[in-house]
Amino acid sequence: MKKFFDKYRHLFEKGGRLERWYPVFEMADTFLYNPLHRTKGTTHLRDGIDLKRIMITVVVALIPCTLMAFYNTGLQANLAIAATGTENLEGWRHGLIQAFGVGYDPHSIGANFFHGALYFLPLYIATLAVGGFWELLFSVVRKHEIGEAFLVTSLLYPLILPPTVPIWQAMVALSIGLVLGKEVFGGTGRNFVNPALFARAILFFSYPAGISGDTAWVALDGYSYATPLASQSLSGHIDVSWTDAFLGFIPGSMGETSTLACLFGAAVLIYTGIGSWRIIVSSVAGLFALTFMFNMIGSDTNYMFSLTPDWHLVIGGFAFATVFMATDPVSAAYTDTGKYFYGFLIGAMTALVRVVNPAYPEGAMLAVLFANIFAPLIDYLVMKANIARRAKRYAA
C-alpha cells in the first residue's frame, strides 16, 4: 500500500496532472501512515501525536457510546412494540427485520442491535457524506489539506440526535453548522464553537418538532414517551431507576443516555492527554453546586427544584456534553486556570437552564455553546491577571 502511494505521489504534487486533488491523496496517505514532513529549525516542540491521531483517539473513546446507540435505540423500540402489542409494522426498516427474521424481542441482544442499527447507520452515513463533502470542497478551493476532524464531527452529531429525526433535516442543519460554524472561519482548528453542537442547535431551532416533544425519543411511529427530564419538569416524577439511567437503558438521544459509557470515554481522553480533567471535574462541580443549592431552596411550583444533583448527573445530555463537547481543545479555554472557570460555567449554566427555565429542561447544549463563546474572554482575563501578578511581584 505504501509503495502505491509513493509511486503515484508525483501526480498529485505541485505541477502534477492531479494537483487539484492533492488534499484527497494527502488525507488517505497520512490517515494510514505517519506523514514524512518534518518541521525545520528549532522553534517547534516535537510530539508523537498529530491531528489524525487525536481524532482516532476520540473515535476510540466514543466506541461505548456508539455501541449503546445501536443497542439502546433498538431496545427502547422493541420494548415499546412489546408494550403496545403493535402488529403489521410498515416501512423499509421493518421489512428488513422481517426479511432477516430478527424479530422484536427486547430480551434479544441481536434483535436490539439490529433494530437500533437501522436507525443509527443511515443517519451516520448521511452525516458522514455531508461532512466529507464540505470538507473536501473547502480543501480543494483553498488548496490545503483535508482535516479529518469532520470524521469525529460526523460521528458526534448523530449520537446527540433522537432516533426519529428526519435525515434530510439533520443533513441541512449539519451543512449550515459546518459552513457557518467552522469553514467560514478557516476550517479545522479555527472554529470558535463546537460544530456538532452548533448544528444541533440549528436543527433544534429550525425544526423543533423533529428533535423535541414526547414522540421523538423512541423509534416507533406514534409512540409517546417523555424523557426523564421532561417527566420531572411536568409531573415531578421519574419512572426509571437511577441505575438504568446511569447505565443508559432509557429513552433519549441515541448516544447520550449512558453515563457509564461517557465515563469510559472520559478515562481514555484524560489518559491520552486529549481531554482536560480540569474541564470535566469543574463542570461536574458547577452542576452539583447549583443543583444542590436549588434543591435546598425548593419550590412549590417548579418540580425541577426537587431533583437532586445525583439525578442531574445521569439524565439528559450533560455527561456526554461534558466529556466530548466541552473538552474540544479548539473551542474550550486554553489556560489551565481558565479551564476551571470554563468548566464551572458549563455546569452552572446547565443547572440554570434546566431548573429555572421549566419550558426547556435540557440545558447542556446551550451551556457548552455559551461557554465556547466566552472561552477567549476567560483566557484573556486569566492572562491579564497573571501579567498583573508578575508585574506586582517584580516591582516589590
Short mmCIF file of C-alpha atoms in Angstrom, two decimals:
data_model
loop_
_atom_site.label_atom_id
_atom_site.label_comp_id
_atom_site.label_asym_id
_atom_site.label_seq_id
_atom_site.Cartn_x
_atom_site.Cartn_y
_atom_site.Cartn_z
CA MET A 1 0.00 0.00 0.00
CA LYS A 2 2.80 2.40 0.91
CA LYS A 3 4.56 1.68 -2.40
CA PHE A 4 1.32 2.52 -4.20
CA PHE A 5 1.15 5.93 -2.54
CA ASP A 6 4.85 6.61 -3.21
CA LYS A 7 4.50 5.56 -6.87
CA TYR A 8 1.67 7.94 -7.67
CA ARG A 9 2.55 10.79 -5.32
CA HIS A 10 4.11 12.87 -8.13
CA LEU A 11 0.76 13.03 -9.96
CA PHE A 12 -0.79 14.89 -7.03
CA GLU A 13 2.09 17.14 -6.07
CA LYS A 14 2.59 20.62 -7.47
CA GLY A 15 2.81 20.51 -11.28
CA GLY A 16 1.26 17.03 -11.50
CA ARG A 17 -1.80 16.21 -13.59
CA LEU A 18 -3.91 15.65 -10.49
CA GLU A 19 -2.56 18.54 -8.41
CA ARG A 20 -6.08 19.80 -7.61
CA TRP A 21 -6.88 16.56 -5.80
CA TYR A 22 -3.79 16.59 -3.59
CA PRO A 23 -5.91 17.13 -0.41
CA VAL A 24 -7.71 13.83 -1.05
CA PHE A 25 -4.43 11.99 -1.71
CA GLU A 26 -2.80 13.50 1.35
CA MET A 27 -5.79 12.58 3.54
CA ALA A 28 -5.64 8.90 2.57
CA ASP A 29 -1.85 8.72 2.80
CA THR A 30 -1.45 10.36 6.20
CA PHE A 31 -4.50 8.63 7.66
CA LEU A 32 -2.81 5.27 7.12
CA TYR A 33 0.84 6.27 7.59
CA ASN A 34 2.75 8.87 9.57
CA PRO A 35 3.49 11.92 7.41
CA LEU A 36 7.07 12.34 6.22
CA HIS A 37 7.01 16.10 6.56
CA ARG A 38 9.38 17.36 9.21
CA THR A 39 9.45 20.85 10.66
CA LYS A 40 12.81 22.52 10.11
CA GLY A 41 14.55 24.66 12.67
CA THR A 42 14.40 24.65 16.47
CA THR A 43 11.30 26.69 17.10
CA HIS A 44 8.81 23.82 17.42
CA LEU A 45 8.21 21.21 20.10
CA ARG A 46 8.20 17.60 18.88
CA ASP A 47 5.34 15.32 19.77
CA GLY A 48 4.45 11.83 18.63
CA ILE A 49 0.79 12.72 18.22
CA ASP A 50 -0.80 14.75 15.45
CA LEU A 51 -4.31 15.80 14.48
CA LYS A 52 -5.15 12.46 12.87
CA ARG A 53 -4.03 10.50 15.92
CA ILE A 54 -6.08 12.84 18.13
CA MET A 55 -9.18 12.22 16.04
CA ILE A 56 -8.64 8.45 16.04
CA THR A 57 -8.32 8.53 19.84
CA VAL A 58 -11.59 10.45 20.16
CA VAL A 59 -13.29 7.88 17.92
CA VAL A 60 -11.97 5.09 20.18
CA ALA A 61 -13.31 6.96 23.23
CA LEU A 62 -16.71 7.15 21.51
CA ILE A 63 -16.99 3.40 20.87
CA PRO A 64 -19.00 2.57 24.05
CA CYS A 65 -21.44 5.43 23.36
CA THR A 66 -21.78 4.27 19.76
CA LEU A 67 -22.48 0.69 20.82
CA MET A 68 -25.09 1.99 23.27
CA ALA A 69 -26.64 3.99 20.41
CA PHE A 70 -27.08 0.74 18.50
CA TYR A 71 -28.33 -1.35 21.42
CA ASN A 72 -30.43 1.10 23.41
CA THR A 73 -32.19 2.56 20.36
CA GLY A 74 -33.30 -0.93 19.37
CA LEU A 75 -34.10 -1.88 22.97
CA GLN A 76 -36.41 1.10 23.51
CA ALA A 77 -38.18 0.48 20.19
CA ASN A 78 -38.64 -3.25 20.91
CA LEU A 79 -39.90 -2.52 24.45
CA ALA A 80 -42.43 -0.08 23.01
CA ILE A 81 -43.57 -2.63 20.42
CA ALA A 82 -43.93 -5.28 23.12
CA ALA A 83 -45.83 -2.90 25.42
CA THR A 84 -48.27 -1.72 22.77
CA GLY A 85 -48.69 -5.05 21.02
CA THR A 86 -48.23 -3.30 17.70
CA GLU A 87 -48.56 -5.56 14.66
CA ASN A 88 -48.20 -5.18 10.91
CA LEU A 89 -45.43 -2.61 11.14
CA GLU A 90 -44.66 -0.94 7.84
CA GLY A 91 -41.56 0.68 6.37
CA TRP A 92 -38.24 -0.45 4.96
CA ARG A 93 -36.71 -1.00 8.41
CA HIS A 94 -39.45 -3.39 9.46
CA GLY A 95 -39.23 -5.03 6.04
CA LEU A 96 -35.55 -5.80 6.67
CA ILE A 97 -36.24 -7.06 10.19
CA GLN A 98 -38.87 -9.44 8.85
CA ALA A 99 -36.75 -10.45 5.86
CA PHE A 100 -33.83 -11.45 8.12
CA GLY A 101 -36.14 -13.00 10.69
CA VAL A 102 -34.60 -10.95 13.52
CA GLY A 103 -37.84 -10.14 15.32
CA TYR A 104 -38.61 -7.59 18.02
CA ASP A 105 -37.76 -9.46 21.21
CA PRO A 106 -36.40 -6.84 23.70
CA HIS A 107 -34.58 -9.65 25.53
CA SER A 108 -32.55 -10.48 22.41
CA ILE A 109 -29.26 -8.58 22.20
CA GLY A 110 -29.02 -9.28 18.48
CA ALA A 111 -32.56 -8.04 17.79
CA ASN A 112 -31.89 -4.83 19.73
CA PHE A 113 -28.59 -4.17 17.94
CA PHE A 114 -30.10 -4.87 14.53
CA HIS A 115 -33.14 -2.69 15.10
CA GLY A 116 -31.01 0.16 16.52
CA ALA A 117 -28.55 -0.08 13.63
CA LEU A 118 -31.36 0.55 11.16
CA TYR A 119 -31.85 3.97 12.74
CA PHE A 120 -28.28 4.94 13.58
CA LEU A 121 -26.40 3.81 10.46
CA PRO A 122 -28.49 5.69 7.83
CA LEU A 123 -28.16 8.89 9.85
CA TYR A 124 -24.43 8.35 10.38
CA ILE A 125 -23.77 7.61 6.70
CA ALA A 126 -25.72 10.72 5.69
CA THR A 127 -23.84 12.98 8.12
CA LEU A 128 -20.53 11.44 7.09
CA ALA A 129 -21.31 12.22 3.45
CA VAL A 130 -22.32 15.80 4.29
CA GLY A 131 -19.24 16.38 6.44
CA GLY A 132 -16.91 14.87 3.85
CA PHE A 133 -18.45 16.90 1.04
CA TRP A 134 -17.99 20.27 2.74
CA GLU A 135 -14.50 19.42 3.99
CA LEU A 136 -13.42 18.26 0.53
CA LEU A 137 -14.97 21.28 -1.20
CA PHE A 138 -13.29 23.85 1.05
CA SER A 139 -9.97 21.96 0.99
CA VAL A 140 -9.86 21.84 -2.81
CA VAL A 141 -10.86 25.51 -3.17
CA ARG A 142 -8.38 26.68 -0.55
CA LYS A 143 -5.72 24.17 -1.64
CA HIS A 144 -4.98 22.93 1.82
CA GLU A 145 -5.02 19.52 3.48
CA ILE A 146 -8.27 17.82 4.43
CA GLY A 147 -8.82 17.97 8.18
CA GLU A 148 -10.01 14.62 9.48
CA ALA A 149 -11.92 16.41 12.24
CA PHE A 150 -15.04 16.01 10.08
CA LEU A 151 -14.88 12.26 10.82
CA VAL A 152 -15.32 13.00 14.53
CA THR A 153 -17.98 15.66 13.94
CA SER A 154 -19.92 13.27 11.71
CA LEU A 155 -19.87 10.65 14.48
CA LEU A 156 -20.66 13.03 17.34
CA TYR A 157 -23.60 14.59 15.53
CA PRO A 158 -25.89 11.51 15.15
CA LEU A 159 -25.06 10.47 18.72
CA ILE A 160 -26.69 13.64 20.08
CA LEU A 161 -29.85 13.29 17.97
CA PRO A 162 -33.05 11.34 18.67
CA PRO A 163 -33.59 8.23 16.52
CA THR A 164 -36.69 9.59 14.78
CA VAL A 165 -35.18 12.82 13.43
CA PRO A 166 -35.74 13.13 9.66
CA ILE A 167 -32.44 12.52 7.91
CA TRP A 168 -32.84 15.39 5.47
CA GLN A 169 -33.37 17.84 8.32
CA ALA A 170 -30.23 16.56 10.04
CA MET A 171 -28.25 16.96 6.79
CA VAL A 172 -29.45 20.53 6.24
CA ALA A 173 -28.63 21.55 9.80
CA LEU A 174 -25.20 19.91 9.65
CA SER A 175 -24.40 21.70 6.40
CA ILE A 176 -25.25 25.06 7.94
CA GLY A 177 -23.42 24.18 11.14
CA LEU A 178 -20.22 23.14 9.35
CA VAL A 179 -20.14 26.07 6.95
CA LEU A 180 -21.13 28.84 9.39
CA GLY A 181 -19.63 27.29 12.50
CA LYS A 182 -16.28 26.16 11.10
CA GLU A 183 -15.43 26.55 7.42
CA VAL A 184 -16.05 30.30 7.12
CA PHE A 185 -13.56 30.83 9.94
CA GLY A 186 -10.81 28.86 8.18
CA GLY A 187 -11.68 25.23 8.90
CA THR A 188 -10.34 22.81 11.47
CA GLY A 189 -8.62 24.49 14.40
CA ARG A 190 -10.17 27.91 13.81
CA ASN A 191 -13.79 27.35 14.82
CA PHE A 192 -14.90 29.14 17.98
CA VAL A 193 -17.85 26.84 18.73
CA ASN A 194 -18.20 23.08 18.55
CA PRO A 195 -19.57 22.41 15.02
CA ALA A 196 -21.62 19.34 16.01
CA LEU A 197 -23.36 21.20 18.84
CA PHE A 198 -23.83 24.24 16.64
CA ALA A 199 -25.53 22.06 14.02
CA ARG A 200 -27.74 20.51 16.72
CA ALA A 201 -28.75 23.98 17.90
CA ILE A 202 -29.65 24.95 14.34
CA LEU A 203 -31.68 21.76 14.00
CA PHE A 204 -33.44 22.43 17.31
CA PHE A 205 -34.48 25.97 16.47
CA SER A 206 -35.20 25.30 12.77
CA TYR A 207 -37.11 22.03 13.08
CA PRO A 208 -38.19 21.77 16.75
CA ALA A 209 -40.85 19.15 16.02
CA GLY A 210 -38.23 16.65 14.88
CA ILE A 211 -35.93 16.96 17.88
CA SER A 212 -38.19 17.68 20.84
CA GLY A 213 -41.53 16.65 22.28
CA ASP A 214 -42.62 13.24 23.54
CA THR A 215 -42.67 11.36 20.23
CA ALA A 216 -39.04 11.87 19.18
CA TRP A 217 -37.17 9.61 21.62
CA VAL A 218 -38.48 6.11 20.87
CA ALA A 219 -38.21 4.73 17.33
CA LEU A 220 -41.84 3.69 16.93
CA ASP A 221 -44.33 5.74 14.94
CA GLY A 222 -46.98 7.36 17.12
CA TYR A 223 -45.38 6.19 20.38
CA SER A 224 -45.21 8.92 23.00
CA TYR A 225 -42.72 8.89 25.87
CA ALA A 226 -41.38 11.85 27.82
CA THR A 227 -37.67 11.82 28.69
CA PRO A 228 -36.88 11.63 32.43
CA LEU A 229 -36.03 15.34 32.48
CA ALA A 230 -39.28 16.29 30.74
CA SER A 231 -41.25 13.97 33.01
CA GLN A 232 -39.69 15.52 36.12
CA SER A 233 -40.38 19.01 34.81
CA LEU A 234 -44.05 18.26 34.07
CA SER A 235 -45.08 15.94 36.88
CA GLY A 236 -42.28 15.82 39.44
CA HIS A 237 -41.91 12.09 38.83
CA ILE A 238 -39.30 9.98 37.02
CA ASP A 239 -40.41 6.48 36.02
CA VAL A 240 -36.95 4.95 35.54
CA SER A 241 -34.46 3.81 38.15
CA TRP A 242 -31.23 5.66 38.85
CA THR A 243 -29.27 2.54 37.87
CA ASP A 244 -30.99 2.29 34.47
CA ALA A 245 -30.33 5.99 33.92
CA PHE A 246 -26.65 5.54 34.80
CA LEU A 247 -26.28 2.52 32.51
CA GLY A 248 -28.24 4.21 29.73
CA PHE A 249 -31.29 1.97 29.31
CA ILE A 250 -33.67 4.91 28.97
CA PRO A 251 -35.13 6.86 26.01
CA GLY A 252 -33.12 9.83 24.79
CA SER A 253 -30.66 10.95 22.16
CA MET A 254 -29.02 7.86 20.71
CA GLY A 255 -25.53 8.18 22.20
CA GLU A 256 -26.15 10.35 25.24
CA THR A 257 -28.09 8.07 27.56
CA SER A 258 -25.26 6.10 29.21
CA THR A 259 -23.19 7.92 31.84
CA LEU A 260 -21.11 4.75 32.23
CA ALA A 261 -20.13 4.81 28.55
CA CYS A 262 -19.25 8.51 28.88
CA LEU A 263 -17.02 7.70 31.87
CA PHE A 264 -15.09 5.22 29.71
CA GLY A 265 -14.63 7.93 27.11
CA ALA A 266 -13.50 10.36 29.78
CA ALA A 267 -10.90 7.88 31.01
CA VAL A 268 -9.50 7.43 27.50
CA LEU A 269 -9.39 11.16 26.76
CA ILE A 270 -7.80 12.05 30.11
CA TYR A 271 -5.24 9.20 29.97
CA THR A 272 -4.12 10.21 26.48
CA GLY A 273 -4.00 13.89 27.45
CA ILE A 274 -6.55 14.89 24.78
CA GLY A 275 -9.40 15.73 27.15
CA SER A 276 -8.90 18.08 30.07
CA TRP A 277 -9.73 16.65 33.50
CA ARG A 278 -9.93 20.24 34.78
CA ILE A 279 -12.87 20.96 32.48
CA ILE A 280 -14.67 17.71 33.28
CA VAL A 281 -14.22 17.99 37.06
CA SER A 282 -15.16 21.67 37.20
CA SER A 283 -18.23 21.07 35.00
CA VAL A 284 -19.47 18.41 37.39
CA ALA A 285 -18.69 20.71 40.33
CA GLY A 286 -20.66 23.55 38.72
CA LEU A 287 -23.70 21.36 38.06
CA PHE A 288 -23.54 19.78 41.51
CA ALA A 289 -23.16 23.13 43.34
CA LEU A 290 -26.05 24.89 41.59
CA THR A 291 -28.46 21.95 41.65
CA PHE A 292 -27.68 21.33 45.34
CA MET A 293 -28.41 24.99 46.07
CA PHE A 294 -31.70 24.87 44.13
CA ASN A 295 -32.63 21.64 45.88
CA MET A 296 -32.06 23.28 49.27
CA ILE A 297 -34.15 26.32 48.30
CA GLY A 298 -37.06 24.22 47.00
CA SER A 299 -40.18 25.35 45.16
CA ASP A 300 -43.91 24.59 45.35
CA THR A 301 -44.49 25.34 41.66
CA ASN A 302 -41.33 24.13 39.91
CA TYR A 303 -40.68 20.37 40.18
CA MET A 304 -37.11 20.74 38.87
CA PHE A 305 -36.03 22.26 42.20
CA SER A 306 -36.67 18.92 43.90
CA LEU A 307 -34.39 16.96 41.54
CA THR A 308 -31.21 16.04 43.43
CA PRO A 309 -27.71 16.52 41.96
CA ASP A 310 -27.05 12.79 41.51
CA TRP A 311 -30.04 12.59 39.15
CA HIS A 312 -28.86 15.60 37.17
CA LEU A 313 -25.58 13.78 36.52
CA VAL A 314 -27.17 10.69 34.93
CA ILE A 315 -30.11 12.02 32.89
CA GLY A 316 -30.13 14.27 29.86
CA GLY A 317 -27.04 15.02 27.80
CA PHE A 318 -24.83 16.53 30.48
CA ALA A 319 -22.35 13.64 30.79
CA PHE A 320 -21.87 13.34 27.03
CA ALA A 321 -21.58 17.10 26.54
CA THR A 322 -19.06 17.45 29.36
CA VAL A 323 -16.80 14.63 28.17
CA PHE A 324 -16.91 15.01 24.39
CA MET A 325 -18.10 18.56 23.66
CA ALA A 326 -16.78 20.75 26.46
CA THR A 327 -13.28 19.29 26.17
CA ASP A 328 -12.93 20.13 22.48
CA PRO A 329 -9.41 21.63 22.53
CA VAL A 330 -10.27 24.13 19.78
CA SER A 331 -13.33 25.77 21.29
CA ALA A 332 -12.52 25.33 25.01
CA ALA A 333 -10.47 27.61 27.24
CA TYR A 334 -6.73 27.17 26.75
CA THR A 335 -5.20 28.25 30.06
CA ASP A 336 -5.23 25.80 32.98
CA THR A 337 -6.88 28.30 35.33
CA GLY A 338 -9.31 29.32 32.62
CA LYS A 339 -10.39 25.69 32.19
CA TYR A 340 -11.70 25.64 35.78
CA PHE A 341 -13.86 28.73 35.15
CA TYR A 342 -14.90 27.44 31.72
CA GLY A 343 -15.98 24.06 33.07
CA PHE A 344 -17.75 25.51 36.10
CA LEU A 345 -19.62 27.88 33.79
CA ILE A 346 -20.89 24.91 31.73
CA GLY A 347 -22.11 23.03 34.79
CA ALA A 348 -23.71 26.12 36.33
CA MET A 349 -25.39 27.14 33.07
CA THR A 350 -26.75 23.63 32.58
CA ALA A 351 -28.32 23.74 36.05
CA LEU A 352 -29.75 27.21 35.47
CA VAL A 353 -31.38 26.30 32.16
CA ARG A 354 -32.74 23.01 33.47
CA VAL A 355 -34.16 24.30 36.74
CA VAL A 356 -35.04 27.95 36.20
CA ASN A 357 -36.47 27.51 32.71
CA PRO A 358 -39.12 24.77 33.01
CA ALA A 359 -40.00 25.10 29.32
CA TYR A 360 -36.59 23.71 28.34
CA PRO A 361 -35.49 21.01 30.81
CA GLU A 362 -32.28 20.11 28.91
CA GLY A 363 -29.55 22.74 29.06
CA ALA A 364 -26.20 21.10 28.32
CA MET A 365 -26.17 22.01 24.63
CA LEU A 366 -26.79 25.71 25.20
CA ALA A 367 -24.40 25.76 28.16
CA VAL A 368 -21.46 24.44 26.11
CA LEU A 369 -22.16 26.81 23.22
CA PHE A 370 -22.43 29.71 25.67
CA ALA A 371 -19.11 28.76 27.28
CA ASN A 372 -17.47 28.35 23.85
CA ILE A 373 -18.25 31.99 23.10
CA PHE A 374 -16.80 33.16 26.42
CA ALA A 375 -13.70 30.91 26.34
CA PRO A 376 -11.45 33.54 24.65
CA LEU A 377 -12.55 36.17 27.18
CA ILE A 378 -11.85 33.78 30.07
CA ASP A 379 -8.32 33.12 28.75
CA TYR A 380 -7.75 36.84 28.22
CA LEU A 381 -8.75 37.68 31.80
CA VAL A 382 -6.61 34.86 33.20
CA MET A 383 -3.54 36.06 31.25
CA LYS A 384 -4.17 39.67 32.28
CA ALA A 385 -4.33 38.59 35.91
CA ASN A 386 -1.07 36.62 35.54
CA ILE A 387 0.67 39.61 33.97
CA ALA A 388 -0.58 41.86 36.76
CA ARG A 389 0.68 39.45 39.43
CA ARG A 390 4.10 39.19 37.78
CA ALA A 391 4.39 42.94 37.45
CA LYS A 392 3.48 43.35 41.11
CA ARG A 393 5.95 40.65 42.17
CA TYR A 394 8.89 42.10 40.23
CA ALA A 395 8.05 45.62 41.34
CA ALA A 396 8.24 44.61 45.02
#
